[in-house]
């Protein structure tokens, strides 16, 4: 019976991968869900986004309560990023915020590398930014899909316990890296929780299914960054830029639009790279915190604050918002616009905090 169950899961996993390749562009992306002091429950989902220009979402005003929560979350994440491991542990009531995932367990837990469908979704949309930053576009792409059953250990340090059979979730983490320049690019991602909800329902966790530990973008991209650094002989601690390419998450869109309207007045225009809008912690603290606390911003913060032992203490003090070609004007925060088709990009600047 166990063999039949695993065979079914294997078949289901492979079927999910095939369907994802061909039907992905027609699916709607799911939002990140994060907590301030806990772990991410969701990752940025670009997996099912429509990459054509007819993917239109109306720009609508984020509620005051939701925007306030984003500001509060961003402020908390900002403070945690600047703390040492010991300080963050004390701040969190004695429990370390360091992720248990510090070593590559992709293959062990049922993740396969797919190179045939690994062309970056962002294409040439970031080329102007690369040129402006003096970065040579020497990309390393890592495309991982949780498509086969894995061996799931509870002991992630010594792996001495008996593993359980893990169900393939169909989740995907595809991210790109420019190692020598310290660039991380979030490209095409669908986290485990969202994938499992789609395949087994919202209550999947209550029916006894065992899945991979690599569930959040922040953990996956960290392991992929280590892989890229190993391949390119780079320094793991050399993270300088985090691009969140092509924002389709509607919650993030609404928070970004509200932040820009608050900072720059009514009808601000998000321009191309040379006319980009910037928010800094020093000049626009609340607006900056709101974007940092958005679904897409929080994942970047979690990457830094939960992997300090190998990345070092790093923080984010600035975010650039831009589009690749056609400027996007926020004409109203209450309706209208082609927000997803505008291909809005976020660039978070990473640096060591000033002591």
Short mmCIF file of C-alpha atoms in Angstrom, two decimals:
data_model
loop_
_atom_site.label_atom_id
_atom_site.label_comp_id
_atom_site.label_asym_id
_atom_site.label_seq_id
_atom_site.Cartn_x
_atom_site.Cartn_y
_atom_site.Cartn_z
CA UNK A 1 0.00 0.00 0.00
CA UNK A 2 2.84 2.39 0.88
CA UNK A 3 4.49 1.65 -2.47
CA UNK A 4 1.24 2.31 -4.32
CA UNK A 5 0.79 5.59 -2.44
CA UNK A 6 4.30 6.79 -3.26
CA UNK A 7 3.88 5.74 -6.90
CA UNK A 8 0.75 7.84 -7.07
CA UNK A 9 2.54 10.82 -5.52
CA UNK A 10 5.44 10.40 -7.93
CA UNK A 11 3.07 10.31 -10.89
CA UNK A 12 1.17 13.29 -9.49
CA UNK A 13 4.38 15.23 -9.00
CA UNK A 14 5.54 14.62 -12.57
CA UNK A 15 2.09 15.50 -13.91
CA UNK A 16 2.14 18.76 -11.91
CA UNK A 17 5.50 19.70 -13.41
CA UNK A 18 4.29 19.08 -16.97
CA UNK A 19 1.07 21.01 -16.41
CA UNK A 20 2.97 23.85 -14.78
CA UNK A 21 5.25 24.26 -17.79
CA UNK A 22 2.34 24.50 -20.22
CA UNK A 23 -0.43 26.01 -18.14
CA UNK A 24 1.60 28.17 -15.77
CA UNK A 25 1.16 31.40 -17.77
CA UNK A 26 -2.60 31.11 -17.39
CA UNK A 27 -2.68 30.64 -13.63
CA UNK A 28 -3.03 33.40 -11.11
CA UNK A 29 -0.14 34.06 -8.72
CA UNK A 30 -0.61 33.54 -5.01
CA UNK A 31 0.47 36.03 -2.37
CA UNK A 32 3.23 35.71 0.18
CA UNK A 33 2.06 35.32 3.75
CA UNK A 34 4.59 36.33 6.36
CA UNK A 35 4.84 36.98 10.07
CA UNK A 36 7.05 39.54 11.78
CA UNK A 37 9.02 37.37 14.22
CA UNK A 38 8.07 33.96 12.87
CA UNK A 39 8.97 32.22 9.63
CA UNK A 40 7.54 32.92 6.23
CA UNK A 41 4.49 30.92 5.36
CA UNK A 42 4.56 31.91 1.74
CA UNK A 43 6.90 33.03 -0.99
CA UNK A 44 6.59 35.40 -3.87
CA UNK A 45 4.64 33.60 -6.52
CA UNK A 46 5.59 34.42 -10.08
CA UNK A 47 5.12 30.78 -11.06
CA UNK A 48 1.71 31.19 -12.64
CA UNK A 49 1.95 34.76 -13.83
CA UNK A 50 0.83 35.77 -17.27
CA UNK A 51 3.91 37.12 -19.01
CA UNK A 52 2.00 38.86 -21.77
CA UNK A 53 1.02 42.50 -21.73
CA UNK A 54 -2.68 41.71 -21.49
CA UNK A 55 -2.30 40.67 -17.85
CA UNK A 56 -4.19 43.60 -16.34
CA UNK A 57 -5.07 44.23 -12.71
CA UNK A 58 -6.88 47.28 -11.45
CA UNK A 59 -4.94 49.55 -9.14
CA UNK A 60 -6.95 49.90 -5.96
CA UNK A 61 -6.29 51.51 -2.64
CA UNK A 62 -4.89 49.33 0.11
CA UNK A 63 -6.88 49.59 3.33
CA UNK A 64 -5.47 51.83 6.05
CA UNK A 65 -5.25 48.83 8.38
CA UNK A 66 -3.33 46.71 5.85
CA UNK A 67 -0.95 49.56 5.06
CA UNK A 68 -0.37 50.19 8.76
CA UNK A 69 0.41 46.50 9.28
CA UNK A 70 2.94 46.63 6.46
CA UNK A 71 4.64 49.66 8.03
CA UNK A 72 4.80 47.93 11.42
CA UNK A 73 6.10 44.70 9.93
CA UNK A 74 8.71 46.51 7.84
CA UNK A 75 9.91 48.44 10.88
CA UNK A 76 10.26 45.23 12.89
CA UNK A 77 12.08 43.44 10.09
CA UNK A 78 14.41 46.39 9.67
CA UNK A 79 15.34 46.32 13.35
CA UNK A 80 15.90 42.56 13.32
CA UNK A 81 18.14 42.71 10.26
CA UNK A 82 20.53 45.05 12.04
CA UNK A 83 20.91 42.83 15.11
CA UNK A 84 23.55 40.18 15.69
CA UNK A 85 22.43 36.56 16.04
CA UNK A 86 22.66 36.87 19.82
CA UNK A 87 20.76 40.16 19.95
CA UNK A 88 17.99 38.82 17.70
CA UNK A 89 17.71 35.72 19.88
CA UNK A 90 17.27 37.80 23.02
CA UNK A 91 14.77 40.06 21.24
CA UNK A 92 12.82 36.95 20.22
CA UNK A 93 12.48 35.71 23.79
CA UNK A 94 15.47 33.39 23.72
CA UNK A 95 14.59 31.54 20.52
CA UNK A 96 17.05 31.89 17.65
CA UNK A 97 15.71 33.27 14.39
CA UNK A 98 18.42 31.50 12.41
CA UNK A 99 16.96 29.11 9.86
CA UNK A 100 17.59 25.40 10.37
CA UNK A 101 18.33 25.20 6.65
CA UNK A 102 22.00 26.02 6.28
CA UNK A 103 23.08 23.21 3.93
CA UNK A 104 21.85 22.02 0.53
CA UNK A 105 19.20 19.32 0.95
CA UNK A 106 17.34 19.92 -2.33
CA UNK A 107 18.08 16.51 -3.86
CA UNK A 108 17.56 14.64 -0.60
CA UNK A 109 14.08 16.11 -0.18
CA UNK A 110 12.82 15.48 -3.70
CA UNK A 111 13.83 18.60 -5.61
CA UNK A 112 15.03 18.20 -9.17
CA UNK A 113 17.00 20.65 -11.26
CA UNK A 114 15.32 21.61 -14.53
CA UNK A 115 17.57 23.24 -17.10
CA UNK A 116 15.33 22.89 -20.17
CA UNK A 117 12.92 25.55 -18.89
CA UNK A 118 15.38 27.86 -17.17
CA UNK A 119 15.34 30.94 -19.37
CA UNK A 120 14.97 33.93 -17.01
CA UNK A 121 11.49 35.45 -17.18
CA UNK A 122 12.83 38.98 -16.82
CA UNK A 123 14.66 38.76 -20.16
CA UNK A 124 16.30 42.12 -20.85
CA UNK A 125 14.07 44.09 -18.47
CA UNK A 126 16.88 44.60 -15.94
CA UNK A 127 19.61 45.44 -18.45
CA UNK A 128 19.38 49.21 -17.89
CA UNK A 129 19.66 48.68 -14.13
CA UNK A 130 22.67 46.42 -14.58
CA UNK A 131 24.34 49.00 -16.81
CA UNK A 132 23.59 51.81 -14.39
CA UNK A 133 25.08 49.84 -11.51
CA UNK A 134 28.12 48.79 -13.53
CA UNK A 135 27.14 45.12 -13.41
CA UNK A 136 28.06 42.63 -16.13
CA UNK A 137 25.13 40.34 -16.90
CA UNK A 138 26.82 37.02 -16.18
CA UNK A 139 23.86 35.01 -14.92
CA UNK A 140 23.73 31.76 -13.01
CA UNK A 141 20.20 30.32 -12.99
CA UNK A 142 18.98 27.73 -10.50
CA UNK A 143 15.61 26.16 -11.27
CA UNK A 144 14.39 23.64 -8.67
CA UNK A 145 11.06 21.82 -8.72
CA UNK A 146 9.81 19.56 -5.92
CA UNK A 147 8.67 16.83 -8.31
CA UNK A 148 9.58 13.48 -6.69
CA UNK A 149 9.17 12.01 -3.22
CA UNK A 150 12.03 12.77 -0.89
CA UNK A 151 13.55 11.59 2.37
CA UNK A 152 12.48 13.97 5.12
CA UNK A 153 14.57 14.02 8.30
CA UNK A 154 13.62 15.89 11.44
CA UNK A 155 17.29 16.10 12.42
CA UNK A 156 18.69 18.63 9.95
CA UNK A 157 22.13 18.70 11.58
CA UNK A 158 23.25 15.07 11.82
CA UNK A 159 20.45 13.34 9.83
CA UNK A 160 20.61 10.41 12.26
CA UNK A 161 16.86 9.88 12.57
CA UNK A 162 14.82 7.59 10.32
CA UNK A 163 13.49 9.67 7.42
CA UNK A 164 9.86 9.83 6.36
CA UNK A 165 8.65 9.65 2.78
CA UNK A 166 7.96 13.15 1.50
CA UNK A 167 5.15 13.98 -0.89
CA UNK A 168 6.20 15.93 -4.03
CA UNK A 169 4.47 19.29 -3.70
CA UNK A 170 4.96 20.64 -7.22
CA UNK A 171 6.52 23.80 -5.78
CA UNK A 172 9.16 25.66 -7.78
CA UNK A 173 11.99 28.04 -6.94
CA UNK A 174 13.71 29.55 -9.96
CA UNK A 175 16.10 32.38 -9.16
CA UNK A 176 19.04 34.02 -10.87
CA UNK A 177 22.38 35.25 -9.58
CA UNK A 178 25.34 37.38 -10.62
CA UNK A 179 27.85 36.13 -8.10
CA UNK A 180 30.75 38.55 -8.52
CA UNK A 181 28.42 41.55 -8.24
CA UNK A 182 26.45 40.15 -5.30
CA UNK A 183 23.13 40.11 -7.19
CA UNK A 184 20.12 37.95 -6.32
CA UNK A 185 17.10 38.04 -8.63
CA UNK A 186 13.75 36.54 -7.60
CA UNK A 187 12.30 35.35 -10.87
CA UNK A 188 9.77 32.49 -10.97
CA UNK A 189 8.69 31.08 -7.62
CA UNK A 190 5.83 29.11 -6.15
CA UNK A 191 6.17 28.09 -2.52
CA UNK A 192 5.26 24.75 -0.98
CA UNK A 193 2.25 25.96 1.00
CA UNK A 194 0.60 27.50 -2.06
CA UNK A 195 1.39 24.44 -4.18
CA UNK A 196 0.02 22.04 -1.58
CA UNK A 197 -3.14 24.11 -1.12
CA UNK A 198 -3.77 23.94 -4.85
CA UNK A 199 -3.15 20.19 -5.03
CA UNK A 200 -4.53 18.92 -1.71
CA UNK A 201 -6.71 21.73 -0.37
CA UNK A 202 -6.22 24.39 2.28
CA UNK A 203 -6.14 21.82 5.08
CA UNK A 204 -3.37 19.71 3.55
CA UNK A 205 -1.24 19.97 6.71
CA UNK A 206 -3.94 18.26 8.79
CA UNK A 207 -4.19 15.07 6.71
CA UNK A 208 -0.77 13.68 7.59
CA UNK A 209 1.19 14.58 4.48
CA UNK A 210 4.94 15.04 4.94
CA UNK A 211 6.66 17.60 2.74
CA UNK A 212 10.06 19.15 2.20
CA UNK A 213 11.55 21.54 4.75
CA UNK A 214 12.41 23.96 1.92
CA UNK A 215 9.10 25.78 1.95
CA UNK A 216 9.91 29.51 1.80
CA UNK A 217 11.62 31.65 -0.81
CA UNK A 218 14.11 32.98 1.73
CA UNK A 219 15.43 29.49 2.53
CA UNK A 220 15.37 28.26 -1.06
CA UNK A 221 17.14 31.29 -2.48
CA UNK A 222 19.77 31.12 0.26
CA UNK A 223 20.61 27.52 -0.66
CA UNK A 224 20.60 28.45 -4.35
CA UNK A 225 22.86 31.44 -3.63
CA UNK A 226 25.33 29.09 -1.92
CA UNK A 227 25.16 26.82 -4.97
CA UNK A 228 25.84 29.76 -7.29
CA UNK A 229 28.74 30.97 -5.14
CA UNK A 230 30.26 27.49 -5.16
CA UNK A 231 29.94 27.28 -8.94
CA UNK A 232 31.32 30.78 -9.47
CA UNK A 233 33.91 30.75 -6.66
CA UNK A 234 32.16 33.66 -4.97
CA UNK A 235 31.81 34.79 -1.37
CA UNK A 236 28.54 33.80 0.29
CA UNK A 237 28.53 36.99 2.36
CA UNK A 238 28.80 39.21 -0.74
CA UNK A 239 25.09 40.03 -1.12
CA UNK A 240 24.62 43.60 -2.37
CA UNK A 241 21.44 43.72 -4.44
CA UNK A 242 18.13 41.86 -4.29
CA UNK A 243 15.85 42.33 -7.31
CA UNK A 244 12.20 41.34 -7.03
CA UNK A 245 11.41 41.15 -10.70
CA UNK A 246 8.03 41.86 -12.24
CA UNK A 247 5.74 42.38 -9.25
CA UNK A 248 2.39 40.66 -9.84
CA UNK A 249 1.41 40.22 -6.20
CA UNK A 250 -1.58 42.53 -5.83
CA UNK A 251 -1.02 43.18 -2.13
CA UNK A 252 2.52 44.36 -2.86
CA UNK A 253 1.31 46.51 -5.74
CA UNK A 254 -1.25 48.28 -3.58
CA UNK A 255 1.22 48.87 -0.75
CA UNK A 256 3.86 50.22 -3.15
CA UNK A 257 1.36 52.56 -4.81
CA UNK A 258 0.16 53.90 -1.46
CA UNK A 259 3.74 54.40 -0.28
CA UNK A 260 4.72 56.28 -3.44
CA UNK A 261 1.59 58.43 -3.34
CA UNK A 262 2.28 59.32 0.28
CA UNK A 263 5.93 60.10 -0.41
CA UNK A 264 5.66 61.95 -3.72
CA UNK A 265 2.11 63.28 -3.89
CA UNK A 266 -0.82 62.35 -6.10
CA UNK A 267 -0.21 60.72 -9.48
CA UNK A 268 3.49 59.84 -9.17
CA UNK A 269 5.02 58.17 -12.21
CA UNK A 270 7.12 55.05 -11.90
CA UNK A 271 9.72 55.60 -14.59
CA UNK A 272 12.33 53.50 -16.30
CA UNK A 273 15.70 53.01 -14.61
CA UNK A 274 16.95 56.55 -15.23
CA UNK A 275 13.68 57.98 -13.87
CA UNK A 276 13.18 55.47 -11.06
CA UNK A 277 11.62 56.36 -7.73
CA UNK A 278 13.54 55.65 -4.53
CA UNK A 279 12.49 55.26 -0.92
CA UNK A 280 15.08 55.30 1.85
CA UNK A 281 14.87 54.63 5.54
CA UNK A 282 16.36 58.06 6.22
CA UNK A 283 14.16 60.24 3.97
CA UNK A 284 10.85 58.34 3.84
CA UNK A 285 10.92 55.93 6.80
CA UNK A 286 7.26 54.93 6.96
CA UNK A 287 6.91 54.57 3.20
CA UNK A 288 10.14 52.57 3.06
CA UNK A 289 8.99 50.33 5.92
CA UNK A 290 5.68 49.73 4.14
CA UNK A 291 7.42 48.41 1.02
CA UNK A 292 9.83 46.36 3.15
CA UNK A 293 6.84 44.90 4.98
CA UNK A 294 4.99 44.03 1.77
CA UNK A 295 4.86 40.37 0.66
CA UNK A 296 7.74 40.82 -1.78
CA UNK A 297 9.80 43.02 0.52
CA UNK A 298 9.45 40.79 3.58
CA UNK A 299 10.96 37.79 1.81
CA UNK A 300 14.12 39.78 1.12
CA UNK A 301 14.34 40.78 4.77
CA UNK A 302 13.80 37.20 5.95
CA UNK A 303 16.67 36.04 3.74
CA UNK A 304 19.04 38.38 5.56
CA UNK A 305 17.74 38.07 9.12
CA UNK A 306 17.52 34.25 9.19
CA UNK A 307 20.92 33.47 7.65
CA UNK A 308 23.24 35.82 9.52
CA UNK A 309 25.78 33.13 10.40
CA UNK A 310 26.83 32.77 6.76
CA UNK A 311 25.70 36.06 5.22
CA UNK A 312 26.86 38.21 8.13
CA UNK A 313 24.78 41.00 9.60
CA UNK A 314 23.19 42.79 6.63
CA UNK A 315 20.38 45.29 6.35
CA UNK A 316 18.36 47.12 3.70
CA UNK A 317 18.16 50.92 3.73
CA UNK A 318 16.89 51.70 0.23
CA UNK A 319 14.53 50.39 -2.41
CA UNK A 320 14.27 51.53 -6.03
CA UNK A 321 10.99 51.15 -7.93
CA UNK A 322 11.10 51.18 -11.73
CA UNK A 323 9.70 49.68 -14.93
CA UNK A 324 11.65 48.35 -17.93
CA UNK A 325 10.13 50.37 -20.76
CA UNK A 326 6.80 52.23 -20.50
CA UNK A 327 6.42 54.58 -17.47
CA UNK A 328 3.48 53.78 -15.22
CA UNK A 329 1.54 56.67 -13.67
CA UNK A 330 -0.49 56.01 -10.55
CA UNK A 331 -3.45 58.06 -11.72
CA UNK A 332 -5.68 57.08 -8.82
CA UNK A 333 -5.35 54.87 -5.77
CA UNK A 334 -8.99 53.90 -6.12
CA UNK A 335 -9.13 52.31 -9.56
CA UNK A 336 -7.78 51.86 -13.05
CA UNK A 337 -4.39 50.89 -14.44
CA UNK A 338 -2.40 48.03 -15.85
CA UNK A 339 -0.28 47.33 -12.82
CA UNK A 340 0.89 43.82 -13.64
CA UNK A 341 1.45 44.56 -17.31
CA UNK A 342 3.67 47.49 -16.32
CA UNK A 343 6.28 44.99 -15.07
CA UNK A 344 7.13 46.90 -11.90
CA UNK A 345 10.53 46.01 -10.45
CA UNK A 346 11.85 46.42 -6.91
CA UNK A 347 15.55 46.67 -6.10
CA UNK A 348 16.61 46.37 -2.47
CA UNK A 349 20.09 47.61 -1.59
CA UNK A 350 21.91 45.40 0.92
CA UNK A 351 24.72 46.63 3.14
CA UNK A 352 26.36 46.04 6.49
CA UNK A 353 24.86 48.32 9.15
CA UNK A 354 26.95 51.27 10.27
CA UNK A 355 28.26 50.56 13.75
#
